[in-house]
mmCIF file of C-alpha atoms and ligand atoms in Angstrom:
data_model
loop_
_atom_site.group_PDB
_atom_site.id
_atom_site.type_symbol
_atom_site.label_atom_id
_atom_site.label_comp_id
_atom_site.label_asym_id
_atom_site.label_seq_id
_atom_site.Cartn_x
_atom_site.Cartn_y
_atom_site.Cartn_z
ATOM 1 C CA MET W 1 -0.050 -0.011 -0.009
ATOM 2 C CA SER W 2 1.327 3.419 -0.924
ATOM 3 C CA ALA W 3 1.698 6.413 1.351
ATOM 4 C CA TYR W 4 -0.848 8.294 -0.825
ATOM 5 C CA PRO W 5 -4.169 9.254 0.881
ATOM 6 C CA VAL W 6 -6.194 6.660 -0.935
ATOM 7 C CA ASN W 7 -9.918 6.567 0.086
ATOM 8 C CA MET W 8 -11.840 3.935 -1.906
ATOM 9 C CA SER W 9 -15.060 4.667 -0.005
ATOM 10 C CA VAL W 10 -15.509 7.984 -1.874
ATOM 11 C CA LYS W 11 -17.050 7.225 -5.225
ATOM 12 C CA PRO W 12 -17.269 10.262 -7.520
ATOM 13 C CA GLU W 13 -19.685 10.398 -10.444
ATOM 14 C CA VAL W 14 -17.579 10.433 -13.564
ATOM 15 C CA THR W 15 -18.997 11.644 -16.921
ATOM 16 C CA ALA W 16 -16.864 11.193 -20.042
ATOM 17 C CA PHE W 17 -16.804 13.334 -23.174
ATOM 18 C CA PHE W 18 -15.150 11.644 -26.133
ATOM 19 C CA ASP W 19 -13.499 13.862 -28.806
ATOM 20 C CA GLU W 20 -13.591 11.920 -32.109
ATOM 21 C CA ASP W 21 -11.106 14.192 -33.882
ATOM 22 C CA THR W 22 -8.251 13.444 -31.424
ATOM 23 C CA ASN W 23 -9.480 10.273 -29.641
ATOM 24 C CA THR W 24 -9.287 12.205 -26.360
ATOM 25 C CA ILE W 25 -11.599 11.563 -23.452
ATOM 26 C CA SER W 26 -12.314 14.547 -21.155
ATOM 27 C CA TYR W 27 -14.051 14.046 -17.777
ATOM 28 C CA VAL W 28 -16.325 15.853 -15.400
ATOM 29 C CA VAL W 29 -15.798 14.407 -11.921
ATOM 30 C CA LYS W 30 -18.472 15.184 -9.319
ATOM 31 C CA ASP W 31 -17.989 14.967 -5.564
ATOM 32 C CA PRO W 32 -20.693 12.510 -4.310
ATOM 33 C CA GLU W 33 -21.378 14.719 -1.240
ATOM 34 C CA SER W 34 -21.843 18.104 -2.875
ATOM 35 C CA ASN W 35 -22.304 19.808 -6.225
ATOM 36 C CA ALA W 36 -18.565 20.449 -6.598
ATOM 37 C CA CYS W 37 -16.815 19.093 -9.670
ATOM 38 C CA ALA W 38 -13.555 19.010 -11.556
ATOM 39 C CA VAL W 39 -12.848 18.873 -15.282
ATOM 40 C CA VAL W 40 -9.921 16.650 -16.394
ATOM 41 C CA ASP W 41 -8.132 17.114 -19.788
ATOM 42 C CA SER W 42 -10.474 19.310 -21.810
ATOM 43 C CA VAL W 43 -10.199 19.710 -25.601
ATOM 44 C CA MET W 44 -10.311 22.829 -27.744
ATOM 45 C CA ASP W 45 -11.248 22.064 -31.369
ATOM 46 C CA ILE W 46 -8.816 23.062 -34.169
ATOM 47 C CA ASP W 47 -9.003 22.787 -37.910
ATOM 48 C CA TYR W 48 -5.240 23.092 -38.282
ATOM 49 C CA ALA W 49 -5.273 23.374 -42.097
ATOM 50 C CA ALA W 50 -7.571 26.372 -41.832
ATOM 51 C CA GLY W 51 -6.019 27.800 -38.674
ATOM 52 C CA ARG W 52 -9.525 27.783 -37.193
ATOM 53 C CA ILE W 53 -10.217 27.247 -33.429
ATOM 54 C CA THR W 54 -13.727 26.468 -32.112
ATOM 55 C CA PHE W 55 -15.249 25.219 -28.904
ATOM 56 C CA THR W 56 -17.936 22.616 -29.526
ATOM 57 C CA HIS W 57 -16.324 20.020 -27.255
ATOM 58 C CA ALA W 58 -15.754 22.489 -24.415
ATOM 59 C CA ASP W 59 -19.240 23.947 -24.828
ATOM 60 C CA ASN W 60 -20.706 20.457 -24.335
ATOM 61 C CA ILE W 61 -18.841 20.140 -21.022
ATOM 62 C CA ILE W 62 -19.840 23.625 -19.909
ATOM 63 C CA ALA W 63 -23.526 22.884 -20.738
ATOM 64 C CA PHE W 64 -23.332 19.646 -18.763
ATOM 65 C CA ILE W 65 -21.919 21.438 -15.742
ATOM 66 C CA LYS W 66 -24.542 24.212 -15.927
ATOM 67 C CA ASP W 67 -27.491 21.889 -16.625
ATOM 68 C CA ASN W 68 -26.636 19.806 -13.567
ATOM 69 C CA GLY W 69 -26.112 22.852 -11.317
ATOM 70 C CA LEU W 70 -22.482 21.929 -10.591
ATOM 71 C CA LYS W 71 -19.800 24.201 -9.271
ATOM 72 C CA LEU W 72 -16.458 23.876 -11.083
ATOM 73 C CA GLU W 73 -13.594 23.970 -8.613
ATOM 74 C CA TRP W 74 -10.619 22.492 -10.520
ATOM 75 C CA ILE W 75 -9.521 22.215 -14.092
ATOM 76 C CA ILE W 76 -6.792 19.596 -14.217
ATOM 77 C CA GLU W 77 -4.298 18.914 -16.991
ATOM 78 C CA THR W 78 -2.617 15.521 -16.533
ATOM 79 C CA HIS W 79 0.232 16.765 -18.724
ATOM 80 C CA VAL W 80 1.210 18.995 -21.633
ATOM 81 C CA HIS W 81 -0.621 17.070 -24.421
ATOM 82 C CA ALA W 82 1.006 16.818 -27.829
ATOM 83 C CA ASP W 83 -2.022 15.584 -29.718
ATOM 84 C CA HIS W 84 -4.831 18.012 -28.811
ATOM 85 C CA LEU W 85 -5.246 21.520 -27.496
ATOM 86 C CA SER W 86 -6.533 22.230 -23.978
ATOM 87 C CA ALA W 87 -9.697 24.381 -23.584
ATOM 88 C CA ALA W 88 -8.823 25.116 -19.908
ATOM 89 C CA PRO W 89 -8.749 28.948 -20.219
ATOM 90 C CA TYR W 90 -12.071 28.969 -22.144
ATOM 91 C CA ILE W 91 -13.800 26.816 -19.522
ATOM 92 C CA GLN W 92 -12.256 28.831 -16.716
ATOM 93 C CA GLU W 93 -13.500 32.078 -18.128
ATOM 94 C CA LYS W 94 -17.046 30.690 -18.343
ATOM 95 C CA LEU W 95 -17.161 28.739 -15.082
ATOM 96 C CA GLY W 96 -14.266 29.714 -12.843
ATOM 97 C CA GLY W 97 -12.240 27.106 -11.054
ATOM 98 C CA LYS W 98 -8.419 26.754 -10.588
ATOM 99 C CA LEU W 99 -6.149 25.388 -13.287
ATOM 100 C CA GLY W 100 -3.534 22.827 -12.151
ATOM 101 C CA ILE W 101 -0.698 20.819 -13.735
ATOM 102 C CA GLY W 102 2.495 19.014 -12.568
ATOM 103 C CA SER W 103 5.295 21.262 -11.333
ATOM 104 C CA LYS W 104 7.651 19.784 -13.930
ATOM 105 C CA ILE W 105 5.763 21.888 -16.502
ATOM 106 C CA THR W 106 8.780 24.194 -16.190
ATOM 107 C CA VAL W 107 10.970 21.535 -17.819
ATOM 108 C CA VAL W 108 8.498 21.227 -20.700
ATOM 109 C CA GLN W 109 8.327 24.995 -21.014
ATOM 110 C CA ASP W 110 12.122 25.250 -21.118
ATOM 111 C CA THR W 111 12.470 22.549 -23.736
ATOM 112 C CA PHE W 112 9.755 23.751 -26.054
ATOM 113 C CA GLY W 113 10.426 27.466 -25.361
ATOM 114 C CA LYS W 114 13.724 26.733 -27.145
ATOM 115 C CA VAL W 115 12.210 24.605 -29.945
ATOM 116 C CA PHE W 116 9.700 27.398 -30.738
ATOM 117 C CA ASN W 117 12.319 30.137 -30.202
ATOM 118 C CA GLU W 118 10.061 31.975 -27.745
ATOM 119 C CA GLY W 119 11.182 35.354 -26.398
ATOM 120 C CA THR W 120 11.614 36.371 -22.815
ATOM 121 C CA GLU W 121 7.936 37.309 -22.608
ATOM 122 C CA PHE W 122 7.225 33.569 -22.476
ATOM 123 C CA GLN W 123 7.598 32.783 -18.771
ATOM 124 C CA ARG W 124 9.029 29.323 -18.105
ATOM 125 C CA ASP W 125 8.082 29.202 -14.421
ATOM 126 C CA GLY W 126 4.608 27.669 -14.718
ATOM 127 C CA SER W 127 2.992 30.942 -13.719
ATOM 128 C CA GLN W 128 0.334 30.560 -16.429
ATOM 129 C CA PHE W 129 -1.232 27.942 -14.086
ATOM 130 C CA ASP W 130 -2.964 28.515 -10.706
ATOM 131 C CA ARG W 131 -1.304 25.494 -9.007
ATOM 132 C CA LEU W 132 1.733 23.373 -9.733
ATOM 133 C CA PHE W 133 1.374 19.950 -8.145
ATOM 134 C CA GLU W 134 4.225 17.944 -6.591
ATOM 135 C CA ASP W 135 4.048 14.195 -5.993
ATOM 136 C CA GLY W 136 1.470 13.443 -3.223
ATOM 137 C CA ASP W 137 0.005 16.980 -3.136
ATOM 138 C CA THR W 138 -3.682 17.085 -2.206
ATOM 139 C CA TYR W 139 -6.554 19.386 -3.103
ATOM 140 C CA GLN W 140 -10.273 19.466 -2.416
ATOM 141 C CA VAL W 141 -13.179 19.039 -4.845
ATOM 142 C CA GLY W 142 -16.106 19.696 -2.485
ATOM 143 C CA TYR W 143 -15.644 17.224 0.422
ATOM 144 C CA MET W 144 -13.495 14.932 -1.711
ATOM 145 C CA THR W 145 -9.748 14.975 -1.016
ATOM 146 C CA CYS W 146 -7.863 14.422 -4.299
ATOM 147 C CA PHE W 147 -4.194 13.834 -4.836
ATOM 148 C CA ALA W 148 -1.649 13.806 -7.636
ATOM 149 C CA ILE W 149 0.940 11.057 -8.294
ATOM 150 C CA TYR W 150 4.073 12.075 -10.245
ATOM 151 C CA THR W 151 4.343 9.726 -13.257
ATOM 152 C CA PRO W 152 7.002 10.924 -15.628
ATOM 153 C CA GLY W 153 8.132 8.939 -18.666
ATOM 154 C CA HIS W 154 5.684 9.917 -21.424
ATOM 155 C CA THR W 155 6.554 13.531 -20.668
ATOM 156 C CA PRO W 156 8.537 14.995 -17.743
ATOM 157 C CA ALA W 157 5.464 16.688 -16.228
ATOM 158 C CA CYS W 158 2.941 13.818 -16.332
ATOM 159 C CA MET W 159 0.729 13.223 -13.247
ATOM 160 C CA VAL W 160 -2.048 10.800 -12.441
ATOM 161 C CA HIS W 161 -4.883 12.426 -10.429
ATOM 162 C CA VAL W 162 -6.813 10.358 -7.920
ATOM 163 C CA MET W 163 -10.255 11.409 -6.800
ATOM 164 C CA GLY W 164 -11.821 8.859 -4.408
ATOM 165 C CA ASP W 165 -11.890 5.471 -6.048
ATOM 166 C CA ALA W 166 -11.262 6.972 -9.539
ATOM 167 C CA ALA W 167 -7.846 7.707 -11.119
ATOM 168 C CA PHE W 168 -7.307 9.813 -14.182
ATOM 169 C CA VAL W 169 -4.190 8.395 -15.746
ATOM 170 C CA GLY W 170 -3.474 10.796 -18.597
ATOM 171 C CA ASP W 171 -1.100 9.058 -20.967
ATOM 172 C CA THR W 172 0.643 7.015 -18.260
ATOM 173 C CA LEU W 173 -1.349 3.998 -19.413
ATOM 174 C CA PHE W 174 -3.791 2.948 -22.115
ATOM 175 C CA MET W 175 -6.599 0.340 -21.913
ATOM 176 C CA PRO W 176 -5.186 -3.227 -21.363
ATOM 177 C CA ASP W 177 -5.333 -4.005 -25.114
ATOM 178 C CA GLY W 178 -3.817 -0.580 -25.977
ATOM 179 C CA GLY W 179 -0.792 -0.947 -23.752
ATOM 180 C CA SER W 180 1.036 2.280 -23.126
ATOM 181 C CA ALA W 181 1.837 5.660 -24.669
ATOM 182 C CA ARG W 182 5.052 6.576 -26.434
ATOM 183 C CA ALA W 183 8.059 7.688 -24.385
ATOM 184 C CA ASP W 184 10.139 9.290 -27.118
ATOM 185 C CA PHE W 185 9.208 12.987 -26.820
ATOM 186 C CA PRO W 186 11.893 15.320 -25.462
ATOM 187 C CA GLY W 187 12.193 14.509 -21.793
ATOM 188 C CA GLY W 188 10.396 11.185 -22.200
ATOM 189 C CA ASP W 189 12.008 7.844 -21.138
ATOM 190 C CA ALA W 190 10.788 4.270 -21.467
ATOM 191 C CA GLY W 191 12.342 3.025 -18.221
ATOM 192 C CA THR W 192 10.963 5.991 -16.323
ATOM 193 C CA LEU W 193 7.524 5.356 -17.775
ATOM 194 C CA TYR W 194 7.701 1.694 -16.659
ATOM 195 C CA ASP W 195 8.541 2.817 -13.089
ATOM 196 C CA SER W 196 5.683 5.310 -13.126
ATOM 197 C CA ILE W 197 3.254 2.657 -14.266
ATOM 198 C CA GLN W 198 4.329 0.488 -11.365
ATOM 199 C CA LYS W 199 3.330 3.313 -8.978
ATOM 200 C CA LEU W 200 -0.121 3.383 -10.590
ATOM 201 C CA LEU W 201 -0.445 -0.400 -10.428
ATOM 202 C CA ALA W 202 0.356 -0.277 -6.670
ATOM 203 C CA LEU W 203 -3.038 1.353 -6.123
ATOM 204 C CA PRO W 204 -5.931 -0.916 -4.992
ATOM 205 C CA ASP W 205 -7.056 -3.475 -7.572
ATOM 206 C CA ASP W 206 -10.575 -2.122 -7.723
ATOM 207 C CA MET W 207 -9.521 1.477 -8.273
ATOM 208 C CA ARG W 208 -11.312 2.701 -11.400
ATOM 209 C CA LEU W 209 -8.880 3.984 -14.065
ATOM 210 C CA PHE W 210 -9.932 6.499 -16.714
ATOM 211 C CA MET W 211 -7.877 6.900 -19.911
ATOM 212 C CA CYS W 212 -7.103 10.133 -21.642
ATOM 213 C CA HIS W 213 -6.985 8.365 -25.005
ATOM 214 C CA ASP W 214 -8.302 5.287 -26.723
ATOM 215 C CA TYR W 215 -7.884 4.282 -30.376
ATOM 216 C CA GLY W 216 -10.079 1.208 -30.470
ATOM 217 C CA PRO W 217 -7.272 -1.349 -31.185
ATOM 218 C CA ASN W 218 -8.159 -4.224 -33.530
ATOM 219 C CA GLY W 219 -11.412 -2.530 -34.480
ATOM 220 C CA ARG W 220 -13.054 -2.714 -31.027
ATOM 221 C CA GLU W 221 -15.376 0.067 -29.945
ATOM 222 C CA ILE W 222 -13.869 2.998 -28.035
ATOM 223 C CA LYS W 223 -13.486 2.346 -24.273
ATOM 224 C CA TRP W 224 -11.956 4.526 -21.532
ATOM 225 C CA GLU W 225 -12.587 2.799 -18.164
ATOM 226 C CA THR W 226 -10.852 -0.143 -16.606
ATOM 227 C CA THR W 227 -9.337 -1.016 -13.153
ATOM 228 C CA VAL W 228 -5.916 -1.424 -11.662
ATOM 229 C CA GLY W 229 -6.612 -5.199 -11.357
ATOM 230 C CA GLU W 230 -7.462 -5.539 -15.037
ATOM 231 C CA GLU W 231 -4.321 -3.600 -16.120
ATOM 232 C CA LYS W 232 -2.087 -5.739 -13.889
ATOM 233 C CA LYS W 233 -3.455 -8.914 -15.399
ATOM 234 C CA HIS W 234 -3.988 -8.034 -19.028
ATOM 235 C CA ASN W 235 -2.065 -4.939 -20.092
ATOM 236 C CA ILE W 236 -0.244 -6.010 -23.246
ATOM 237 C CA HIS W 237 2.849 -3.883 -22.450
ATOM 238 C CA VAL W 238 3.166 -4.045 -18.660
ATOM 239 C CA GLY W 239 0.813 -6.770 -17.486
ATOM 240 C CA GLU W 240 1.754 -10.009 -15.710
ATOM 241 C CA GLY W 241 5.122 -11.363 -16.662
ATOM 242 C CA LYS W 242 6.437 -8.345 -18.527
ATOM 243 C CA THR W 243 9.783 -7.133 -17.185
ATOM 244 C CA ARG W 244 11.242 -3.593 -17.214
ATOM 245 C CA GLU W 245 13.793 -4.774 -19.772
ATOM 246 C CA ASP W 246 11.041 -6.178 -22.073
ATOM 247 C CA PHE W 247 9.168 -2.959 -21.812
ATOM 248 C CA ILE W 248 12.123 -0.671 -22.564
ATOM 249 C CA LYS W 249 13.083 -2.805 -25.647
ATOM 250 C CA PHE W 250 9.563 -2.956 -26.949
ATOM 251 C CA ARG W 251 8.806 0.719 -26.325
ATOM 252 C CA THR W 252 12.009 1.947 -27.845
ATOM 253 C CA GLU W 253 11.627 -0.109 -31.018
ATOM 254 C CA ARG W 254 7.952 0.852 -31.375
ATOM 255 C CA ASP W 255 8.492 4.568 -30.788
ATOM 256 C CA ALA W 256 11.152 4.676 -33.525
ATOM 257 C CA GLN W 257 8.448 3.717 -36.046
ATOM 258 C CA LEU W 258 5.827 6.274 -34.945
ATOM 259 C CA ASP W 259 5.052 9.481 -36.828
ATOM 260 C CA MET W 260 4.752 12.757 -35.038
ATOM 261 C CA PRO W 261 1.179 13.358 -33.810
ATOM 262 C CA ARG W 262 -0.815 15.390 -36.362
ATOM 263 C CA LEU W 263 -1.442 18.286 -34.008
ATOM 264 C CA ILE W 264 1.892 18.375 -32.115
ATOM 265 C CA ILE W 265 2.992 21.753 -33.408
ATOM 266 C CA PRO W 266 -0.110 23.773 -32.353
ATOM 267 C CA SER W 267 -0.681 21.599 -29.235
ATOM 268 C CA LEU W 268 2.662 22.237 -27.614
ATOM 269 C CA GLN W 269 2.614 25.955 -28.285
ATOM 270 C CA VAL W 270 -0.877 26.289 -26.773
ATOM 271 C CA ASN W 271 -0.618 23.747 -23.959
ATOM 272 C CA MET W 272 2.659 24.955 -22.560
ATOM 273 C CA ARG W 273 0.868 28.267 -22.088
ATOM 274 C CA ALA W 274 -1.951 26.626 -20.167
ATOM 275 C CA GLY W 275 -4.188 26.619 -23.187
ATOM 276 C CA GLN W 276 -3.606 30.225 -24.316
ATOM 277 C CA VAL W 277 -2.978 30.750 -28.048
ATOM 278 C CA PRO W 278 0.308 32.718 -28.489
ATOM 279 C CA THR W 279 0.223 36.183 -30.028
ATOM 280 C CA ASP W 280 2.674 37.940 -32.342
ATOM 281 C CA SER W 281 4.194 41.360 -31.615
ATOM 282 C CA SER W 282 1.013 43.089 -32.756
ATOM 283 C CA GLY W 283 -1.094 41.021 -30.352
ATOM 284 C CA LYS W 284 -2.638 38.853 -33.109
ATOM 285 C CA LYS W 285 -3.096 35.146 -32.275
ATOM 286 C CA MET W 286 -0.476 33.306 -34.263
ATOM 287 C CA LEU W 287 1.169 29.839 -34.318
ATOM 288 C CA LYS W 288 4.696 29.037 -35.496
ATOM 289 C CA VAL W 289 6.093 26.025 -37.392
ATOM 290 C CA PRO W 290 9.787 25.438 -36.571
ATOM 291 C CA VAL W 291 11.316 23.921 -39.679
ATOM 292 C CA ASN W 292 13.172 20.676 -38.880
ATOM 293 C CA GLY W 293 12.968 21.729 -35.260
ATOM 294 C CA LEU W 294 11.191 18.729 -33.770
HETATM 295 FE FE1 FE2 E 301 0.060 12.861 -24.133
#
């Protein structure tokens, strides 16, 4: 049993919002004892070819929160996503709440601040967020005490957020038949990811796990919920009998064959700014493309 403040008797209501364009699942998590809620990993819609940003996905989440009379207390990012844009500031503007991410966001900001040749006006201290979580840090959603587990490997700032008997795993793990996420982004590391997954698998077997992504492997329907026990038994990359060495070898070979995510260039620029679209010197919203820079 870990030293984390696990409380399996608290069972939040979890509502999932699947984004078809990026295969991302966003969540509204409601405290069972009050109307307080949190949003985990929201999505802002982008038509990258047209440079057009819209908010259909976020508006669905906002409507759900309003229709159910909920009070938004936290907007959580499990990490700096490279495959979709966060709608956190848009949701915060409409509903309030505090925006939180892992404290190692500063490492991500440093790395990609250089890649995108950002000037000194781009702060690399995480100050765009309201709260930077360290491993084991707690926060309240209504009466529910939530906590963050530091799970680097996919990126240096990844965290799993646990709320009662539900854990939001970000890209630390996929469904058992999906395995795990890549570990080859700058600051990523396959061995570190394996170690982080072990922290997650040390939680109680009946802890509910909610994925950030699912791609419906082998043509199955999209799914996003499993348990620690299921992952321990059946995960194709880290389940029973798979060693750290096996994982590192497999992950490294596999990652070498993967293309860059379609939306990595806009995603990183926006998400390292807590979901704000950067502006040029005239104040116009503008994205860059670093040539041969990634
Ligand atoms: Fe990710």
